[in-house]
Short mmCIF file of N, CA and C in Angstrom, two decimals:
data_model
loop_
_atom_site.label_atom_id
_atom_site.label_comp_id
_atom_site.label_asym_id
_atom_site.label_seq_id
_atom_site.Cartn_x
_atom_site.Cartn_y
_atom_site.Cartn_z
N UNK A 1 0.84 -1.16 0.00
CA UNK A 1 0.00 0.00 0.00
C UNK A 1 0.89 1.23 0.00
N UNK A 2 0.50 2.18 -0.77
CA UNK A 2 1.31 3.39 -0.86
C UNK A 2 1.05 4.30 0.33
N UNK A 3 1.96 5.26 0.51
CA UNK A 3 1.83 6.18 1.63
C UNK A 3 0.69 7.19 1.41
N UNK A 4 0.31 7.33 0.16
CA UNK A 4 -0.84 8.22 -0.10
C UNK A 4 -2.14 7.48 0.16
N UNK A 5 -2.97 8.08 0.96
CA UNK A 5 -4.26 7.44 1.18
C UNK A 5 -5.16 7.67 -0.03
N UNK A 6 -5.97 6.75 -0.25
CA UNK A 6 -6.85 6.85 -1.41
C UNK A 6 -8.08 7.67 -1.04
N UNK A 7 -8.35 8.69 -1.84
CA UNK A 7 -9.52 9.54 -1.65
C UNK A 7 -10.42 9.40 -2.86
N UNK A 8 -11.69 9.63 -2.64
CA UNK A 8 -12.57 9.61 -3.82
C UNK A 8 -12.19 10.76 -4.73
N UNK A 9 -12.43 10.57 -5.97
CA UNK A 9 -12.07 11.59 -6.95
C UNK A 9 -13.02 12.78 -6.83
N UNK A 10 -12.48 13.95 -6.56
CA UNK A 10 -13.27 15.17 -6.45
C UNK A 10 -13.11 16.04 -7.69
N UNK A 11 -12.48 15.51 -8.66
CA UNK A 11 -12.20 16.29 -9.86
C UNK A 11 -13.52 16.77 -10.49
N UNK A 12 -13.63 18.09 -10.73
CA UNK A 12 -14.81 18.67 -11.38
C UNK A 12 -15.94 19.03 -10.44
N UNK A 13 -15.84 18.67 -9.18
CA UNK A 13 -16.93 18.98 -8.26
C UNK A 13 -17.03 20.47 -7.95
N UNK A 14 -15.94 21.21 -7.96
CA UNK A 14 -15.99 22.65 -7.70
C UNK A 14 -16.77 23.37 -8.80
N UNK A 15 -16.58 22.96 -10.03
CA UNK A 15 -17.33 23.57 -11.13
C UNK A 15 -18.81 23.28 -11.00
N UNK A 16 -19.15 22.08 -10.64
CA UNK A 16 -20.55 21.70 -10.47
C UNK A 16 -21.19 22.47 -9.31
N UNK A 17 -20.47 22.60 -8.21
CA UNK A 17 -20.98 23.36 -7.06
C UNK A 17 -21.21 24.82 -7.44
N UNK A 18 -20.31 25.38 -8.22
CA UNK A 18 -20.46 26.77 -8.65
C UNK A 18 -21.72 26.94 -9.50
N UNK A 19 -21.96 26.03 -10.41
CA UNK A 19 -23.14 26.11 -11.26
C UNK A 19 -24.41 25.96 -10.44
N UNK A 20 -24.41 25.03 -9.51
CA UNK A 20 -25.59 24.79 -8.67
C UNK A 20 -25.89 26.01 -7.80
N UNK A 21 -24.88 26.66 -7.29
CA UNK A 21 -25.09 27.83 -6.43
C UNK A 21 -25.35 29.11 -7.22
N UNK A 22 -24.89 29.18 -8.45
CA UNK A 22 -25.02 30.41 -9.24
C UNK A 22 -26.48 30.73 -9.55
N UNK A 23 -27.27 29.72 -9.85
CA UNK A 23 -28.67 29.95 -10.24
C UNK A 23 -29.46 30.60 -9.10
N UNK A 24 -29.45 30.05 -7.89
CA UNK A 24 -30.19 30.72 -6.81
C UNK A 24 -29.64 32.11 -6.47
N UNK A 25 -28.32 32.27 -6.56
CA UNK A 25 -27.74 33.58 -6.27
C UNK A 25 -28.18 34.62 -7.30
N UNK A 26 -28.21 34.24 -8.56
CA UNK A 26 -28.67 35.17 -9.60
C UNK A 26 -30.15 35.49 -9.43
N UNK A 27 -30.95 34.51 -9.06
CA UNK A 27 -32.37 34.75 -8.80
C UNK A 27 -32.54 35.71 -7.63
N UNK A 28 -31.76 35.51 -6.59
CA UNK A 28 -31.82 36.40 -5.42
C UNK A 28 -31.42 37.82 -5.78
N UNK A 29 -30.39 37.98 -6.57
CA UNK A 29 -29.98 39.31 -7.02
C UNK A 29 -31.05 39.96 -7.87
N UNK A 30 -31.70 39.20 -8.74
CA UNK A 30 -32.79 39.73 -9.56
C UNK A 30 -33.96 40.20 -8.71
N UNK A 31 -34.32 39.43 -7.71
CA UNK A 31 -35.41 39.84 -6.81
C UNK A 31 -35.03 41.08 -6.00
N UNK A 32 -33.80 41.16 -5.57
CA UNK A 32 -33.35 42.35 -4.83
C UNK A 32 -33.40 43.58 -5.72
N UNK A 33 -32.97 43.45 -6.98
CA UNK A 33 -33.03 44.57 -7.92
C UNK A 33 -34.47 44.99 -8.18
N UNK A 34 -35.37 44.02 -8.31
CA UNK A 34 -36.79 44.35 -8.52
C UNK A 34 -37.35 45.07 -7.30
N UNK A 35 -37.00 44.60 -6.11
CA UNK A 35 -37.48 45.25 -4.89
C UNK A 35 -37.01 46.69 -4.78
N UNK A 36 -35.74 46.92 -5.11
CA UNK A 36 -35.22 48.29 -5.07
C UNK A 36 -35.90 49.17 -6.11
N UNK A 37 -36.10 48.64 -7.31
CA UNK A 37 -36.75 49.43 -8.35
C UNK A 37 -38.19 49.77 -7.96
N UNK A 38 -38.90 48.81 -7.40
CA UNK A 38 -40.28 49.06 -6.98
C UNK A 38 -40.32 50.09 -5.85
N UNK A 39 -39.39 50.00 -4.90
CA UNK A 39 -39.36 50.97 -3.80
C UNK A 39 -39.05 52.38 -4.30
N UNK A 40 -38.09 52.50 -5.20
CA UNK A 40 -37.77 53.81 -5.77
C UNK A 40 -38.95 54.37 -6.56
N UNK A 41 -39.61 53.51 -7.33
CA UNK A 41 -40.76 53.95 -8.11
C UNK A 41 -41.91 54.37 -7.20
N UNK A 42 -42.12 53.64 -6.11
CA UNK A 42 -43.19 53.98 -5.15
C UNK A 42 -42.95 55.37 -4.56
N UNK A 43 -41.72 55.66 -4.19
CA UNK A 43 -41.39 56.99 -3.67
C UNK A 43 -41.64 58.07 -4.71
N UNK A 44 -41.25 57.80 -5.95
CA UNK A 44 -41.44 58.78 -7.03
C UNK A 44 -42.92 58.99 -7.32
N UNK A 45 -43.72 57.94 -7.26
CA UNK A 45 -45.16 58.06 -7.52
C UNK A 45 -45.84 58.81 -6.39
N UNK A 46 -45.41 58.60 -5.16
CA UNK A 46 -45.95 59.38 -4.04
C UNK A 46 -45.61 60.86 -4.20
N UNK A 47 -44.39 61.16 -4.61
CA UNK A 47 -44.00 62.56 -4.84
C UNK A 47 -44.80 63.16 -5.99
N UNK A 48 -45.05 62.37 -7.02
CA UNK A 48 -45.84 62.85 -8.16
C UNK A 48 -47.27 63.16 -7.73
N UNK A 49 -47.86 62.31 -6.89
CA UNK A 49 -49.21 62.55 -6.39
C UNK A 49 -49.25 63.83 -5.54
N UNK A 50 -48.23 64.03 -4.72
CA UNK A 50 -48.14 65.25 -3.91
C UNK A 50 -48.07 66.48 -4.81
N UNK A 51 -47.15 66.46 -5.78
CA UNK A 51 -46.99 67.60 -6.69
C UNK A 51 -48.26 67.87 -7.47
N UNK A 52 -48.91 66.80 -7.93
CA UNK A 52 -50.14 66.96 -8.72
C UNK A 52 -51.27 67.54 -7.88
N UNK A 53 -51.42 67.07 -6.65
CA UNK A 53 -52.48 67.59 -5.77
C UNK A 53 -52.23 69.05 -5.42
N UNK A 54 -50.98 69.38 -5.17
CA UNK A 54 -50.65 70.78 -4.84
C UNK A 54 -50.91 71.68 -6.04
N UNK A 55 -50.51 71.25 -7.24
CA UNK A 55 -50.75 72.04 -8.44
C UNK A 55 -52.24 72.22 -8.70
N UNK A 56 -53.02 71.17 -8.45
CA UNK A 56 -54.47 71.26 -8.65
C UNK A 56 -55.12 72.19 -7.62
N UNK A 57 -54.64 72.15 -6.38
CA UNK A 57 -55.29 72.93 -5.32
C UNK A 57 -55.06 74.43 -5.46
N UNK A 58 -54.03 74.85 -6.17
CA UNK A 58 -53.81 76.29 -6.34
C UNK A 58 -54.39 76.81 -7.66
N UNK A 59 -55.08 75.95 -8.38
CA UNK A 59 -55.73 76.37 -9.63
C UNK A 59 -57.04 77.08 -9.31
N UNK A 60 -57.49 77.90 -10.26
CA UNK A 60 -58.73 78.65 -10.06
C UNK A 60 -59.96 77.90 -10.56
N UNK A 61 -59.79 77.02 -11.54
CA UNK A 61 -60.93 76.30 -12.11
C UNK A 61 -60.69 74.80 -12.07
N UNK A 62 -61.78 74.05 -12.22
CA UNK A 62 -61.67 72.59 -12.24
C UNK A 62 -60.86 72.13 -13.44
N UNK A 63 -61.10 72.72 -14.60
CA UNK A 63 -60.38 72.34 -15.82
C UNK A 63 -58.88 72.60 -15.67
N UNK A 64 -58.53 73.75 -15.12
CA UNK A 64 -57.12 74.08 -14.91
C UNK A 64 -56.50 73.13 -13.88
N UNK A 65 -57.27 72.75 -12.86
CA UNK A 65 -56.77 71.82 -11.84
C UNK A 65 -56.42 70.47 -12.46
N UNK A 66 -57.27 69.97 -13.32
CA UNK A 66 -57.02 68.68 -13.97
C UNK A 66 -55.81 68.77 -14.88
N UNK A 67 -55.72 69.83 -15.66
CA UNK A 67 -54.59 70.01 -16.57
C UNK A 67 -53.28 70.13 -15.81
N UNK A 68 -53.27 70.93 -14.77
CA UNK A 68 -52.05 71.13 -13.99
C UNK A 68 -51.64 69.87 -13.22
N UNK A 69 -52.61 69.13 -12.73
CA UNK A 69 -52.30 67.89 -12.01
C UNK A 69 -51.65 66.88 -12.94
N UNK A 70 -52.21 66.72 -14.13
CA UNK A 70 -51.63 65.78 -15.10
C UNK A 70 -50.21 66.20 -15.48
N UNK A 71 -50.03 67.48 -15.71
CA UNK A 71 -48.71 67.99 -16.09
C UNK A 71 -47.70 67.81 -14.96
N UNK A 72 -48.09 68.15 -13.75
CA UNK A 72 -47.18 68.03 -12.60
C UNK A 72 -46.78 66.58 -12.35
N UNK A 73 -47.72 65.66 -12.47
CA UNK A 73 -47.41 64.25 -12.26
C UNK A 73 -46.44 63.73 -13.33
N UNK A 74 -46.69 64.10 -14.57
CA UNK A 74 -45.82 63.66 -15.67
C UNK A 74 -44.40 64.20 -15.50
N UNK A 75 -44.29 65.46 -15.13
CA UNK A 75 -42.97 66.08 -14.93
C UNK A 75 -42.23 65.40 -13.77
N UNK A 76 -42.93 65.19 -12.67
CA UNK A 76 -42.30 64.57 -11.49
C UNK A 76 -41.80 63.16 -11.81
N UNK A 77 -42.60 62.37 -12.50
CA UNK A 77 -42.19 61.01 -12.84
C UNK A 77 -41.04 61.01 -13.85
N UNK A 78 -41.08 61.95 -14.78
CA UNK A 78 -40.01 62.05 -15.78
C UNK A 78 -38.69 62.43 -15.10
N UNK A 79 -38.73 63.36 -14.17
CA UNK A 79 -37.52 63.78 -13.48
C UNK A 79 -36.91 62.64 -12.66
N UNK A 80 -37.75 61.75 -12.15
CA UNK A 80 -37.25 60.62 -11.36
C UNK A 80 -36.89 59.42 -12.23
N UNK A 81 -37.18 59.52 -13.52
CA UNK A 81 -36.84 58.43 -14.43
C UNK A 81 -37.74 57.21 -14.32
N UNK A 82 -38.96 57.41 -13.87
CA UNK A 82 -39.91 56.29 -13.74
C UNK A 82 -40.68 56.16 -15.05
N UNK A 83 -40.59 54.98 -15.65
CA UNK A 83 -41.30 54.69 -16.88
C UNK A 83 -42.50 53.81 -16.57
N UNK A 84 -43.68 54.32 -16.87
CA UNK A 84 -44.90 53.56 -16.65
C UNK A 84 -45.33 52.93 -17.96
N UNK A 85 -45.72 51.66 -17.91
CA UNK A 85 -46.24 51.00 -19.10
C UNK A 85 -47.56 51.68 -19.48
N UNK A 86 -47.62 52.26 -20.66
CA UNK A 86 -48.82 52.96 -21.09
C UNK A 86 -48.95 54.36 -20.49
N UNK A 87 -47.96 54.80 -19.76
CA UNK A 87 -47.99 56.13 -19.15
C UNK A 87 -48.70 56.12 -17.81
N UNK A 88 -48.50 57.14 -17.00
CA UNK A 88 -49.18 57.20 -15.71
C UNK A 88 -50.66 57.52 -15.88
N UNK A 89 -51.46 57.04 -14.95
CA UNK A 89 -52.89 57.35 -14.93
C UNK A 89 -53.12 58.29 -13.76
N UNK A 90 -53.59 59.50 -14.07
CA UNK A 90 -53.81 60.51 -13.05
C UNK A 90 -55.31 60.78 -12.96
N UNK A 91 -55.86 60.59 -11.78
CA UNK A 91 -57.28 60.83 -11.53
C UNK A 91 -57.40 61.99 -10.54
N UNK A 92 -58.18 63.01 -10.92
CA UNK A 92 -58.30 64.20 -10.08
C UNK A 92 -59.76 64.36 -9.64
N UNK A 93 -59.98 64.40 -8.34
CA UNK A 93 -61.32 64.66 -7.80
C UNK A 93 -61.40 66.14 -7.46
N UNK A 94 -62.18 66.88 -8.25
CA UNK A 94 -62.28 68.33 -8.09
C UNK A 94 -63.59 68.75 -7.45
N UNK A 95 -64.26 67.86 -6.72
CA UNK A 95 -65.54 68.20 -6.09
C UNK A 95 -65.40 69.40 -5.14
N UNK A 96 -64.24 69.62 -4.60
CA UNK A 96 -64.03 70.74 -3.68
C UNK A 96 -64.24 72.09 -4.33
N UNK A 97 -64.09 72.17 -5.65
CA UNK A 97 -64.31 73.44 -6.34
C UNK A 97 -65.79 73.83 -6.33
N UNK A 98 -66.69 72.90 -6.03
CA UNK A 98 -68.12 73.20 -5.98
C UNK A 98 -68.56 73.69 -4.61
N UNK A 99 -67.67 73.69 -3.64
CA UNK A 99 -67.99 74.19 -2.30
C UNK A 99 -67.98 75.72 -2.32
N UNK A 100 -68.88 76.34 -1.57
CA UNK A 100 -68.88 77.80 -1.52
C UNK A 100 -67.62 78.35 -0.84
N UNK A 101 -67.25 79.56 -1.23
CA UNK A 101 -66.09 80.21 -0.62
C UNK A 101 -66.33 80.33 0.88
N UNK A 102 -65.31 80.07 1.66
CA UNK A 102 -65.43 80.11 3.11
C UNK A 102 -65.59 78.73 3.71
N UNK A 103 -65.94 77.76 2.91
CA UNK A 103 -66.09 76.38 3.37
C UNK A 103 -64.80 75.60 3.09
N UNK A 104 -64.41 74.70 3.96
CA UNK A 104 -63.23 73.88 3.68
C UNK A 104 -63.46 72.98 2.47
N UNK A 105 -62.44 72.85 1.65
CA UNK A 105 -62.54 72.01 0.46
C UNK A 105 -61.17 71.43 0.13
N UNK A 106 -61.18 70.30 -0.55
CA UNK A 106 -59.95 69.60 -0.90
C UNK A 106 -59.96 69.16 -2.36
N UNK A 107 -58.77 68.90 -2.86
CA UNK A 107 -58.59 68.24 -4.15
C UNK A 107 -57.85 66.94 -3.84
N UNK A 108 -58.34 65.84 -4.41
CA UNK A 108 -57.71 64.54 -4.23
C UNK A 108 -57.16 64.06 -5.56
N UNK A 109 -55.91 63.66 -5.57
CA UNK A 109 -55.28 63.16 -6.80
C UNK A 109 -54.77 61.74 -6.54
N UNK A 110 -55.08 60.87 -7.48
CA UNK A 110 -54.59 59.49 -7.45
C UNK A 110 -53.71 59.29 -8.67
N UNK A 111 -52.49 58.82 -8.44
CA UNK A 111 -51.55 58.53 -9.53
C UNK A 111 -51.26 57.02 -9.51
N UNK A 112 -51.50 56.37 -10.64
CA UNK A 112 -51.24 54.94 -10.79
C UNK A 112 -50.22 54.72 -11.90
N UNK A 113 -49.38 53.73 -11.72
CA UNK A 113 -48.33 53.46 -12.69
C UNK A 113 -48.01 51.97 -12.68
N UNK A 114 -47.92 51.37 -13.87
CA UNK A 114 -47.43 50.01 -14.00
C UNK A 114 -45.95 50.09 -14.29
N UNK A 115 -45.14 49.84 -13.28
CA UNK A 115 -43.68 49.95 -13.40
C UNK A 115 -43.15 48.75 -14.17
N UNK A 116 -42.33 49.02 -15.18
CA UNK A 116 -41.77 47.97 -16.02
C UNK A 116 -40.63 47.24 -15.31
N UNK A 117 -40.71 45.90 -15.31
CA UNK A 117 -39.67 45.07 -14.70
C UNK A 117 -39.15 44.01 -15.67
N UNK A 118 -39.53 44.10 -16.93
CA UNK A 118 -39.17 43.05 -17.89
C UNK A 118 -37.67 42.91 -18.08
N UNK A 119 -36.92 44.00 -17.97
CA UNK A 119 -35.48 43.94 -18.20
C UNK A 119 -34.71 43.20 -17.10
N UNK A 120 -35.36 42.91 -15.98
CA UNK A 120 -34.68 42.22 -14.89
C UNK A 120 -34.68 40.70 -15.07
N UNK A 121 -35.57 40.21 -15.92
CA UNK A 121 -35.61 38.78 -16.20
C UNK A 121 -35.99 37.92 -15.01
N UNK A 122 -36.95 38.39 -14.20
CA UNK A 122 -37.34 37.62 -13.01
C UNK A 122 -38.73 37.00 -13.16
N UNK A 123 -39.31 37.11 -14.34
CA UNK A 123 -40.62 36.53 -14.58
C UNK A 123 -41.78 37.47 -14.30
N UNK A 124 -41.50 38.69 -13.89
CA UNK A 124 -42.55 39.69 -13.68
C UNK A 124 -42.41 40.74 -14.76
N UNK A 125 -43.52 41.09 -15.40
CA UNK A 125 -43.47 42.12 -16.43
C UNK A 125 -43.62 43.52 -15.83
N UNK A 126 -44.64 43.69 -14.98
CA UNK A 126 -44.90 45.00 -14.38
C UNK A 126 -45.37 44.82 -12.93
N UNK A 127 -45.30 45.92 -12.21
CA UNK A 127 -45.84 45.99 -10.85
C UNK A 127 -46.69 47.24 -10.79
N UNK A 128 -47.97 47.11 -10.45
CA UNK A 128 -48.85 48.27 -10.37
C UNK A 128 -48.66 48.96 -9.01
N UNK A 129 -48.42 50.27 -9.07
CA UNK A 129 -48.26 51.08 -7.87
C UNK A 129 -49.23 52.25 -7.93
N UNK A 130 -49.78 52.62 -6.79
CA UNK A 130 -50.74 53.72 -6.72
C UNK A 130 -50.45 54.58 -5.50
N UNK A 131 -50.61 55.88 -5.67
CA UNK A 131 -50.45 56.81 -4.55
C UNK A 131 -51.59 57.82 -4.59
N UNK A 132 -52.08 58.20 -3.42
CA UNK A 132 -53.17 59.17 -3.30
C UNK A 132 -52.71 60.29 -2.40
N UNK A 133 -53.03 61.53 -2.81
CA UNK A 133 -52.69 62.67 -1.97
C UNK A 133 -53.85 63.65 -1.99
N UNK A 134 -54.13 64.24 -0.84
CA UNK A 134 -55.20 65.23 -0.69
C UNK A 134 -54.57 66.56 -0.34
N UNK A 135 -54.98 67.60 -1.05
CA UNK A 135 -54.45 68.94 -0.78
C UNK A 135 -55.62 69.91 -0.57
N UNK A 136 -55.55 70.74 0.45
CA UNK A 136 -56.65 71.68 0.70
C UNK A 136 -56.66 72.84 -0.29
N UNK A 137 -57.87 73.29 -0.60
CA UNK A 137 -58.06 74.49 -1.41
C UNK A 137 -58.23 75.65 -0.44
N UNK A 138 -57.60 76.77 -0.73
CA UNK A 138 -57.72 77.95 0.12
C UNK A 138 -59.21 78.31 0.26
N UNK A 139 -59.71 78.30 1.49
CA UNK A 139 -61.16 78.50 1.70
C UNK A 139 -61.64 79.90 1.38
N UNK A 140 -60.73 80.88 1.35
CA UNK A 140 -61.17 82.25 1.09
C UNK A 140 -60.82 82.73 -0.32
N UNK A 141 -60.49 81.82 -1.17
CA UNK A 141 -60.14 82.15 -2.55
C UNK A 141 -61.31 81.80 -3.46
N UNK A 142 -61.56 82.64 -4.44
CA UNK A 142 -62.69 82.38 -5.34
C UNK A 142 -62.44 81.10 -6.14
N UNK A 143 -63.54 80.41 -6.43
CA UNK A 143 -63.48 79.15 -7.19
C UNK A 143 -64.46 79.24 -8.33
N UNK A 144 -64.10 78.61 -9.42
CA UNK A 144 -65.02 78.61 -10.57
C UNK A 144 -65.20 77.22 -11.10
#
């Protein structure tokens, strides 16, 4: 018997272990990237809803409020680099403009966005995110 002890052949097992571990690690990295992208997009959509509600609340008319809210939301999302599949959906509730002067009134804006995740290759195409913000209308300002 030789002085070398006989060991099972481990040749090639390191390569196999690397391949077996690489797939779950890549999947985990993809999910982490998707989570970060969704979190960043959620923050941007909340900021867009805030900007849109504020722009709508300082408008004099319902039509101007809707136009300004849509514009403010689009600008905010563009500045943050958030791409929505089909564009953002901005819904403006302008019922507060029908309240008489001196009465408290609000404008509510809802911004929805389907955030694109196809480039991450994790099996999800989009994630729908929605944010709502309410902004008060100056009670002593004329409304039309």
